[in-house]
Short mmCIF file of C-alpha atoms in Angstrom, two decimals:
data_model
loop_
_atom_site.label_atom_id
_atom_site.label_comp_id
_atom_site.label_asym_id
_atom_site.label_seq_id
_atom_site.Cartn_x
_atom_site.Cartn_y
_atom_site.Cartn_z
CA MET V 651 11.11 -27.64 3.45
CA GLN V 652 11.85 -29.10 0.03
CA PHE V 653 8.44 -27.98 -1.22
CA SER V 654 9.03 -24.44 0.06
CA GLU V 655 12.49 -24.26 -1.56
CA ARG V 656 11.10 -25.62 -4.83
CA ARG V 657 8.30 -23.05 -4.79
CA ASN V 658 10.79 -20.22 -4.19
CA THR V 659 12.97 -21.50 -7.05
CA ILE V 660 9.99 -21.54 -9.42
CA ARG V 661 9.05 -18.02 -8.28
CA TRP V 662 12.55 -16.71 -9.04
CA ILE V 663 12.57 -18.45 -12.43
CA ILE V 664 9.28 -16.70 -13.31
CA ILE V 665 10.61 -13.31 -12.13
CA ILE V 666 13.89 -13.64 -14.06
CA THR V 667 12.08 -14.89 -17.19
CA SER V 668 9.66 -11.96 -17.02
CA PHE V 669 12.57 -9.54 -16.63
CA VAL V 670 14.35 -11.04 -19.66
CA ILE V 671 11.17 -10.84 -21.79
CA VAL V 672 10.57 -7.21 -20.81
CA SER V 673 14.22 -6.36 -21.54
CA LEU V 674 13.99 -7.97 -25.00
CA ILE V 675 10.77 -6.09 -25.80
CA LEU V 676 12.33 -2.77 -24.74
CA TRP V 677 15.52 -3.47 -26.70
CA ASN V 678 13.53 -4.39 -29.84
CA THR V 679 11.41 -1.27 -29.45
CA TYR V 680 14.54 0.86 -29.22
CA SER V 681 15.98 -0.89 -32.31
CA PHE V 682 12.78 -0.26 -34.30
CA PHE V 683 12.83 3.36 -33.19
CA GLN V 684 16.39 3.83 -34.48
CA ILE V 685 15.56 2.08 -37.79
CA PHE V 686 12.48 4.26 -38.39
CA LYS V 687 14.43 7.37 -37.41
CA GLN V 688 17.15 6.52 -39.96
CA GLU V 689 14.54 5.85 -42.66
CA GLU V 690 12.95 9.23 -42.01
CA ARG V 691 16.33 10.93 -42.34
CA VAL V 692 16.83 9.23 -45.74
CA LYS V 693 13.41 10.52 -46.80
CA MET V 694 14.37 14.01 -45.72
CA GLN V 695 17.62 13.76 -47.70
CA HIS V 696 15.56 12.85 -50.77
CA TRP V 697 13.28 15.78 -50.04
CA ALA V 698 16.30 18.09 -49.82
CA LEU V 699 17.66 16.83 -53.15
CA SER V 700 14.25 17.32 -54.77
CA GLN V 701 14.01 20.86 -53.41
CA LYS V 702 17.50 21.64 -54.68
CA LYS V 703 16.66 20.24 -58.13
CA ILE V 704 13.54 22.41 -58.38
CA ASN V 705 15.49 25.51 -57.32
CA THR V 706 18.43 24.94 -59.71
CA ASP V 707 16.96 23.30 -62.85
CA ASP V 708 15.50 25.32 -65.71
CA LEU V 709 11.79 25.40 -66.47
CA ASN V 710 12.06 22.78 -69.26
CA ALA V 711 13.47 20.06 -66.95
CA ASP V 712 11.32 17.12 -65.87
CA LEU V 713 10.36 17.97 -62.29
CA GLU V 714 7.48 15.51 -61.84
CA LEU V 715 9.36 13.14 -59.48
CA PRO V 716 10.88 15.89 -57.27
CA LEU V 717 7.46 17.53 -56.93
CA GLN V 718 5.85 14.21 -55.92
CA ILE V 719 8.53 13.66 -53.28
CA ILE V 720 7.99 17.17 -51.87
CA GLN V 721 4.19 16.88 -51.86
CA THR V 722 4.11 13.47 -50.15
CA ALA V 723 6.18 14.61 -47.18
CA ASN V 724 4.09 14.53 -43.98
CA ILE V 725 6.77 15.60 -41.50
CA PRO V 726 7.05 19.16 -40.12
CA ILE V 727 9.84 20.90 -42.10
CA ILE V 728 11.45 24.32 -41.83
CA VAL V 729 14.13 25.55 -44.28
CA THR V 730 16.47 28.38 -43.28
CA GLN V 731 19.07 30.53 -44.98
CA ASN V 732 21.48 32.48 -42.81
CA ASP V 733 19.31 31.62 -39.76
CA SER V 734 16.24 33.14 -41.43
CA ILE V 735 13.19 31.01 -42.24
CA ILE V 736 12.56 30.93 -45.98
CA ASN V 737 10.17 27.99 -46.26
CA HIS V 738 8.14 25.61 -44.11
CA LEU V 739 5.90 22.63 -44.64
CA ASN V 740 3.30 20.75 -42.54
CA ILE V 741 3.17 23.51 -39.94
CA GLU V 742 -0.21 24.51 -38.52
CA PRO V 743 -1.59 27.72 -40.17
CA GLU V 744 -2.00 29.65 -36.89
CA ILE V 745 1.66 28.93 -36.05
CA SER V 746 3.02 29.69 -39.52
CA LYS V 747 1.41 33.16 -39.39
CA ASP V 748 3.02 33.97 -36.03
CA LYS V 749 6.77 34.57 -36.40
CA LYS V 750 7.44 34.07 -32.69
CA LYS V 751 5.63 30.72 -32.59
CA LEU V 752 7.31 29.63 -35.82
CA ASN V 753 10.74 30.35 -34.33
CA ALA V 754 9.77 28.33 -31.25
CA VAL V 755 8.90 25.38 -33.52
CA LEU V 756 12.26 25.82 -35.26
CA GLU V 757 14.09 25.56 -31.92
CA ARG V 758 12.16 22.41 -31.10
CA LEU V 759 13.05 20.83 -34.46
CA LYS V 760 16.72 21.69 -33.91
CA ASN V 761 16.65 19.61 -30.71
CA GLN V 762 15.00 16.61 -32.42
CA ASN V 763 17.25 15.94 -35.41
CA GLU V 764 20.49 17.07 -37.00
CA PRO V 765 19.82 19.49 -39.91
CA ILE V 766 20.42 18.52 -43.55
CA THR V 767 22.56 21.03 -45.41
CA MET V 768 21.65 21.92 -49.03
CA LYS V 769 24.21 23.80 -51.08
CA ILE V 770 22.11 25.65 -53.67
CA SER V 771 24.95 27.54 -55.32
CA ASP V 772 28.21 29.24 -54.47
CA GLY V 773 27.64 31.25 -51.30
CA ILE V 774 24.02 30.09 -50.85
CA THR V 775 23.35 27.27 -48.37
CA HIS V 776 20.02 26.14 -46.96
CA ASN V 777 19.54 24.16 -43.76
CA LEU V 778 16.61 21.75 -43.56
CA TYR V 779 15.22 21.10 -40.06
CA TYR V 780 12.62 18.38 -39.59
CA GLY V 781 10.70 16.77 -36.76
CA ASP V 782 9.59 13.25 -35.96
CA SER V 783 6.56 11.73 -37.64
CA SER V 784 3.44 10.80 -35.68
CA LEU V 785 4.39 7.11 -35.96
CA LEU V 786 7.81 7.78 -34.47
CA ASN V 787 6.30 9.82 -31.64
CA LYS V 788 3.91 6.98 -30.79
CA LEU V 789 6.76 4.48 -30.86
CA LYS V 790 8.77 6.75 -28.56
CA TYR V 791 6.16 6.46 -25.79
CA TYR V 792 5.45 2.77 -26.33
CA PRO V 793 8.12 1.57 -23.81
CA VAL V 794 6.66 3.89 -21.15
CA ALA V 795 3.16 2.50 -21.76
CA LEU V 796 4.56 -1.04 -21.69
CA LEU V 797 6.35 -0.45 -18.38
CA LEU V 798 3.18 1.09 -16.91
CA ILE V 799 1.13 -1.96 -17.97
CA ILE V 800 3.76 -4.29 -16.50
CA PHE V 801 3.80 -2.27 -13.28
CA LEU V 802 0.00 -2.42 -12.96
CA PHE V 803 0.00 -6.13 -13.75
CA GLY V 804 2.72 -6.67 -11.14
CA ALA V 805 0.70 -4.71 -8.58
CA VAL V 806 -2.38 -6.86 -9.26
CA VAL V 807 -0.33 -10.06 -8.94
CA TYR V 808 1.32 -8.79 -5.75
CA ASN V 809 -2.04 -7.86 -4.17
CA PHE V 810 -3.48 -11.23 -5.15
CA TYR V 811 -0.46 -13.03 -3.71
CA LYS V 812 -0.56 -10.93 -0.53
CA SER V 813 -4.31 -11.45 0.01
CA THR V 814 -3.93 -15.19 -0.63
CA LYS V 815 -1.04 -15.36 1.81
CA MET V 816 -3.01 -13.43 4.44
CA ALA V 817 -6.03 -15.71 3.96
CA THR V 818 -3.77 -18.75 4.45
CA GLN V 819 -2.21 -17.20 7.54
CA ASN V 820 -5.65 -16.38 8.95
CA LYS V 821 -6.74 -19.98 8.48
CA LEU V 822 -3.52 -21.16 10.12
CA TRP V 823 -3.94 -18.85 13.12
CA ALA V 824 -7.61 -19.80 13.45
CA GLY V 825 -6.70 -23.50 13.37
CA MET V 826 -3.94 -23.00 15.95
CA ALA V 827 -6.29 -21.01 18.20
CA LYS V 828 -8.98 -23.70 18.08
CA GLU V 829 -6.41 -26.43 18.70
CA THR V 830 -5.05 -24.46 21.69
CA ALA V 831 -8.57 -24.14 23.09
CA HIS V 832 -9.05 -27.90 22.61
CA GLN V 833 -5.74 -28.73 24.32
CA ILE V 834 -6.44 -26.44 27.30
CA GLY V 835 -9.87 -28.00 27.75
CA THR V 836 -8.55 -31.37 28.99
CA PRO V 837 -6.41 -30.18 31.95
CA LEU V 838 -9.03 -27.52 32.71
CA SER V 839 -11.68 -30.19 33.24
CA SER V 840 -9.29 -31.96 35.58
CA LEU V 841 -8.64 -28.74 37.55
CA ILE V 842 -12.38 -28.20 37.97
CA GLY V 843 -12.61 -31.72 39.45
CA TRP V 844 -9.74 -31.04 41.85
CA LEU V 845 -11.40 -27.77 42.89
CA GLU V 846 -14.55 -29.67 43.90
CA ILE V 847 -12.41 -32.07 45.96
CA MET V 848 -10.76 -29.10 47.71
CA LYS V 849 -14.18 -27.69 48.54
CA ALA V 850 -15.27 -31.05 49.93
CA ASP V 851 -12.09 -31.22 52.08
CA ASN V 852 -12.85 -27.77 53.55
CA VAL V 853 -9.67 -26.16 52.24
CA ASP V 854 -9.24 -22.47 53.14
CA GLU V 855 -12.05 -20.53 51.41
CA THR V 856 -9.77 -17.69 50.30
CA THR V 857 -7.43 -20.13 48.57
CA VAL V 858 -10.32 -21.96 46.92
CA SER V 859 -11.90 -18.68 45.83
CA GLU V 860 -8.70 -17.44 44.16
CA ILE V 861 -8.11 -20.78 42.45
CA GLU V 862 -11.73 -20.74 41.25
CA LYS V 863 -11.22 -17.24 39.80
CA ASP V 864 -8.18 -18.44 37.85
CA ILE V 865 -10.01 -21.51 36.59
CA ASN V 866 -12.87 -19.30 35.42
CA ARG V 867 -10.22 -17.16 33.81
CA LEU V 868 -8.82 -20.17 31.94
CA GLN V 869 -12.33 -21.06 30.82
CA THR V 870 -12.73 -17.51 29.47
CA ILE V 871 -9.41 -17.77 27.61
CA THR V 872 -10.43 -21.12 26.15
CA GLU V 873 -13.72 -19.60 24.99
CA ARG V 874 -11.85 -16.72 23.35
CA PHE V 875 -9.53 -18.97 21.39
CA SER V 876 -12.39 -21.18 20.30
CA LYS V 877 -14.13 -18.14 18.75
CA ILE V 878 -11.20 -17.20 16.49
CA GLY V 879 -12.15 -17.78 12.86
CA SER V 880 -15.86 -18.13 13.71
CA GLU V 881 -18.63 -15.56 13.64
CA PRO V 882 -19.13 -14.57 17.32
CA VAL V 883 -22.56 -14.23 18.90
CA LEU V 884 -23.16 -10.60 19.88
CA GLU V 885 -25.24 -9.66 22.90
CA THR V 886 -26.58 -6.33 24.14
CA LYS V 887 -24.49 -5.63 27.23
CA ASP V 888 -23.59 -2.73 29.47
CA ILE V 889 -20.15 -1.59 28.25
CA VAL V 890 -19.38 0.06 31.59
CA GLU V 891 -19.96 -3.13 33.59
CA GLU V 892 -18.19 -5.44 31.11
CA THR V 893 -15.17 -3.15 30.90
CA ARG V 894 -14.99 -2.70 34.68
CA ASN V 895 -14.97 -6.48 35.22
CA SER V 896 -11.92 -6.88 32.99
CA PHE V 897 -10.28 -3.82 34.55
CA ASP V 898 -10.78 -5.11 38.13
CA TYR V 899 -9.41 -8.56 37.26
CA LEU V 900 -6.14 -7.21 35.83
CA LYS V 901 -5.81 -4.52 38.50
CA SER V 902 -5.66 -7.18 41.23
CA ARG V 903 -2.94 -9.12 39.40
CA PHE V 904 -0.45 -6.39 38.51
CA SER V 905 2.18 -4.59 40.52
CA LYS V 906 1.20 -1.87 42.98
CA GLN V 907 3.66 0.35 41.12
CA VAL V 908 0.95 0.89 38.52
CA GLU V 909 -1.64 3.45 39.60
CA PHE V 910 -4.99 2.30 38.20
CA SER V 911 -8.09 4.51 37.81
CA PHE V 912 -11.49 4.01 36.18
CA ALA V 913 -13.95 6.74 35.14
CA ALA V 914 -17.34 6.10 33.54
CA PRO V 915 -20.94 7.38 33.58
CA LYS V 916 -23.16 6.00 36.33
CA ASN V 917 -25.88 5.10 33.83
CA PRO V 918 -25.50 1.92 31.75
CA LEU V 919 -24.26 2.32 28.18
CA MET V 920 -25.59 -0.56 26.10
CA ALA V 921 -23.75 -1.90 23.06
CA SER V 922 -23.83 -5.03 20.92
CA ILE V 923 -20.72 -7.01 21.90
CA ASN V 924 -19.39 -10.47 22.57
CA PRO V 925 -18.44 -10.33 26.29
CA ALA V 926 -15.49 -12.76 26.01
CA LEU V 927 -13.95 -10.97 23.02
CA HIS V 928 -14.58 -7.50 24.48
CA SER V 929 -12.83 -8.58 27.67
CA TRP V 930 -9.91 -9.80 25.56
CA THR V 931 -9.75 -6.40 23.83
CA ILE V 932 -9.60 -4.46 27.11
CA GLU V 933 -6.98 -6.77 28.56
CA ASN V 934 -4.79 -6.54 25.46
CA LEU V 935 -4.87 -2.74 25.60
CA MET V 936 -4.18 -2.67 29.35
CA LYS V 937 -1.26 -5.12 29.09
CA ASN V 938 0.14 -3.19 26.16
CA ALA V 939 -0.10 0.04 28.19
CA ILE V 940 1.63 -1.54 31.20
CA ASP V 941 4.42 -2.85 28.94
CA ALA V 942 4.84 0.67 27.50
CA MET V 943 5.25 2.00 31.06
CA LYS V 944 7.68 -0.85 31.92
CA GLY V 945 5.43 -1.85 34.83
CA ARG V 946 5.44 1.54 36.53
CA GLY V 947 3.19 4.55 35.93
CA LYS V 948 -0.45 5.61 35.64
CA LEU V 949 -3.13 3.71 33.73
CA LYS V 950 -6.63 5.05 33.35
CA ILE V 951 -9.71 3.76 31.57
CA MET V 952 -12.25 6.45 30.78
CA ILE V 953 -15.62 5.68 29.19
CA GLU V 954 -17.75 8.49 27.78
CA LYS V 955 -20.85 8.96 25.67
CA ASP V 956 -20.39 11.04 22.51
CA GLY V 957 -23.66 11.42 20.64
CA GLN V 958 -24.62 7.96 19.40
CA ASN V 959 -21.19 6.52 20.18
CA ILE V 960 -19.45 5.07 23.22
CA LYS V 961 -15.77 5.92 23.52
CA ILE V 962 -13.46 3.78 25.64
CA ASN V 963 -10.12 5.50 26.25
CA VAL V 964 -7.16 3.53 27.64
CA ILE V 965 -4.65 6.14 28.81
CA ASP V 966 -1.11 5.37 29.96
CA SER V 967 1.96 7.38 30.98
CA GLY V 968 4.35 5.28 28.92
CA LYS V 969 7.01 6.05 26.31
CA GLY V 970 4.52 7.12 23.61
CA ILE V 971 4.22 6.33 19.91
CA PRO V 972 5.67 8.44 17.04
CA LYS V 973 2.98 9.83 14.71
CA ASN V 974 4.37 7.95 11.72
CA GLN V 975 3.66 4.68 13.55
CA TYR V 976 0.03 5.35 14.54
CA ARG V 977 -1.25 3.00 11.83
CA ARG V 978 1.66 0.55 11.88
CA VAL V 979 1.08 -0.49 15.51
CA PHE V 980 -2.00 -2.42 14.33
CA GLU V 981 -0.13 -4.33 11.61
CA PRO V 982 0.56 -8.06 12.24
CA GLY V 983 4.16 -8.60 13.31
CA PHE V 984 4.84 -4.96 14.28
CA THR V 985 6.34 -4.70 17.76
CA THR V 986 8.84 -2.53 19.62
CA LYS V 987 9.48 -5.20 22.25
CA LYS V 988 12.55 -7.43 22.29
CA ARG V 989 10.20 -10.37 22.81
CA GLY V 990 6.81 -10.82 21.26
CA TRP V 991 5.19 -11.59 17.93
CA GLY V 992 3.38 -8.29 17.45
CA LEU V 993 -0.08 -9.89 17.31
CA GLY V 994 -1.82 -8.23 20.31
CA LEU V 995 -2.95 -4.96 18.74
CA SER V 996 -3.52 -6.61 15.36
CA LEU V 997 -5.87 -9.10 16.99
CA THR V 998 -7.51 -6.31 19.00
CA LYS V 999 -8.19 -4.33 15.83
CA ARG V 1000 -9.74 -7.39 14.19
CA ILE V 1001 -12.00 -8.04 17.20
CA VAL V 1002 -13.17 -4.41 17.37
CA GLU V 1003 -13.62 -3.67 13.67
CA GLU V 1004 -14.51 -7.01 12.06
CA TYR V 1005 -16.47 -8.67 14.86
CA HIS V 1006 -18.06 -5.64 16.55
CA ASN V 1007 -18.24 -3.12 13.64
CA GLY V 1008 -16.46 -0.59 15.83
CA LYS V 1009 -13.32 1.47 15.42
CA ILE V 1010 -9.97 1.54 17.22
CA LYS V 1011 -7.21 4.09 16.84
CA VAL V 1012 -4.37 5.92 18.55
CA ALA V 1013 -6.31 8.98 19.71
CA ASN V 1014 -3.27 10.80 21.02
CA SER V 1015 0.34 10.12 21.90
CA GLU V 1016 3.37 12.12 23.03
CA ILE V 1017 6.88 10.76 23.32
CA ASP V 1018 7.83 10.06 26.97
CA LYS V 1019 4.43 11.35 28.13
CA GLY V 1020 1.95 8.63 27.22
CA THR V 1021 -0.61 7.29 24.80
CA THR V 1022 -4.39 7.22 24.53
CA MET V 1023 -5.88 4.25 22.67
CA GLN V 1024 -9.56 4.72 21.79
CA ILE V 1025 -12.30 2.21 20.99
CA ILE V 1026 -15.60 3.45 19.53
CA TYR V 1027 -18.84 1.43 19.62
CA LYS V 1028 -22.35 2.35 18.54
CA ILE V 1029 -24.92 2.76 21.31
CA VAL V 1030 -27.80 0.28 21.27
CA LYS V 1031 -31.07 1.72 22.55
#
């Protein structure tokens, strides 16, 4: 507990520190932007004074410095008198020749900076409009680029953290599953011994047979848990027969209020599967369907051949699934039940897609009418 709290504290310290650093960088960038903007306005004021000096001084005056100031300006400039353009500088030739485009540039410059007023003489006033330099424009978009980089970096860190956490959880679940299989093994061995004693004592055959079925069932469950986290051995089996065995077992152990039906081709459909894990998949889907129907309704398993694929449809008459939850039902922890960890369909998806290279999806669902879950396997010839 202390380690977990300490780790969370360190995580929050890193997050807050990162936020402070980013805030300082953005604030400094804004400060630099304002400083550069003010410096450019001072330059434009000098330009305006130089232009005024050239316009008002006589021909014998020393105009070398004003001319240098005017010639070194690299910012787009438009000078107006009585709202008419009388001069412009650093405007592209194709724009300067088009009066409409030049007026559009003037409107843009008006929105960028306050104009500088030049009083040439009594009754004559010029307004100088100027834009931002290329350096200022680059600096303007720097915070956006910085935030984008930080966002991408955060996304990479988050994905790394999430994948690491999932890998740790997978190891934990695999370890717990193997430990469960190990713990079940001891009493199971004892039950097998007691079963042999019951046979020797000529206990009722029906009772012994049912107990033997349940012990075999426990052995199957133990085998399933022991395979979690390990690469399962796949065998070429008849999907119809393997699915029917699981179907018949659950059918005999659920309420008669559920109407079970099974439809499949008469010919075998061979696929590469692990029988124990495939049985687990079918049972998970059937139990999930029965829960959705609250123990009363119709449940049908239909197997069909579709080209080179085998499709196993588990159809129920339950409450249905909204379309926006089709994908979410397979996420670990997602459940609509008051009790449950939301691991059944997540585990089923892993068994089908990672261990058997198949596919599983919600093929169809209507609210208060039912759901069709579909598994797809490749046919093995």
